[in-house]
Amino acid sequence: MGLPQPPMPIALYHGQALPPVLLLHGGAGSLPDPDTQKRRQEALAGIGAAVLAELAQGLSAVAAVALAVEKLEDCPLFNAGRGAALQSDGLARLSASLMDGARQKFSGVMLATHLIHPSRLAAYLQSREESVVGPLGAQLIARELGIPPQSPLTQAAIERWARALAEKDRSGTVGAVALDRNGRLAAATSTGGSGANFPERVSDSATVAGNYASSYAAISSTGIGEQIVDDGLAVRLETRVRDGQSLLAATQKTLEEAQSLRRRYGWIGVARTGDWVVACTAEAIAWWGSDRAL
Ligand code: GLY
């Protein structure tokens, strides 16, 4: 007989609001120290308020999530863009994606190096036939857009990398979902992967398991990417909503499955009805929502 398993942590927040609705996350994983937690919460609230103001002025959902994730990539407190974790060989390889629910168009970049904003490339790919590109494609597109090479390396990232090599710290990722004034939905997600992971390990964030939006629901995931991919998390939640479940019912069912498999991940979501959720089976998820900010 095996040892009894410790209980799974579980968090579920939900509500319903009139559009525009915006939710952001700053990653799920271990509980950070109180100071980091507070600073992340303040950063999410500042970025959330700024983007919500634009959504209220008529910005589209897809432009709003792209803007929110770009701002989150600029903040070194999160594992994306400037704060990205380094892979075990010491290089930051960034992945990001964007999905416009109104067009049901996914775009993303995987393992982009020498830049801060992989989400900009994902946004540009919305206008191209190719949906997802790898590291070389990302470099070529950055060149096409006139984005100069830039290192996301910070002292803090190097110190975290050294610790993560020993501890296998696996938290991170940023994301946004939005429902705009015209009822359109969108989702965006960006990550440096998990701390010190295998070189060129690809995360879930630039796949439809990590990020998905349609005219029914928009979902951005965070947590252990391999588990998110194994469960097809974001697209599974969207399919449940498309097939008639409320976003809350879809979330409760998916949380049950995650608990039974002892998964360690979370997600934010919004449906066309204005229903929104934040769910997590890791110790903590950093999030902000427009409904709570009002
Ligand atoms: N969810 C981010 C990662 O595992 O890379």
Tab-separated table of N, CA and C and ligand atoms in Angstrom, residues 173 191 193-194 201 203-205 222-225 228, ligand 1:
chain	number	residue	atom	x	y	z
A	173	THR	N	5.038	32.278	-16.268
A	173	THR	CA	4.115	32.545	-17.375
A	173	THR	C	3.202	33.733	-17.074
A	191	THR	N	5.744	33.148	-22.097
A	191	THR	CA	6.529	32.487	-21.044
A	191	THR	C	8.007	32.365	-21.391
A	193	GLY	N	9.239	29.636	-20.156
A	193	GLY	CA	9.289	28.208	-19.842
A	193	GLY	C	9.359	28.029	-18.344
A	194	SER	N	9.740	26.846	-17.898
A	194	SER	CA	9.901	26.671	-16.455
A	194	SER	C	11.393	26.766	-16.148
A	201	ARG	N	13.447	22.871	-24.798
A	201	ARG	CA	12.168	22.304	-24.351
A	201	ARG	C	11.076	23.324	-24.713
A	203	SER	N	7.344	24.871	-24.364
A	203	SER	CA	6.285	24.922	-23.353
A	203	SER	C	4.918	24.780	-24.015
A	204	ASP	N	3.899	24.790	-23.194
A	204	ASP	CA	2.517	24.732	-23.696
A	204	ASP	C	2.046	26.079	-24.234
A	205	SER	N	2.764	27.152	-23.883
A	205	SER	CA	2.198	28.496	-24.062
A	205	SER	C	1.965	28.879	-25.515
A	222	THR	N	-1.480	28.333	-17.245
A	222	THR	CA	-0.167	28.511	-16.623
A	222	THR	C	0.108	27.313	-15.716
A	223	GLY	N	1.384	27.029	-15.499
A	223	GLY	CA	1.729	25.874	-14.662
A	223	GLY	C	2.641	24.932	-15.426
A	224	ILE	N	2.614	23.678	-15.086
A	224	ILE	CA	3.550	22.724	-15.716
A	224	ILE	C	3.108	22.422	-17.150
A	225	GLY	N	3.899	22.913	-18.092
A	225	GLY	CA	3.519	22.858	-19.499
A	225	GLY	C	3.265	21.455	-20.019
A	228	ILE	N	-0.139	20.427	-19.049
A	228	ILE	CA	-1.145	21.211	-19.784
A	228	ILE	C	-1.303	20.639	-21.196
B	1	GLY	N1	3.382	26.899	-18.661
B	1	GLY	C1	4.659	27.304	-18.929
B	1	GLY	C2	5.624	26.229	-19.100
B	1	GLY	O1	5.524	25.153	-18.536
B	1	GLY	O2	6.531	26.392	-19.817
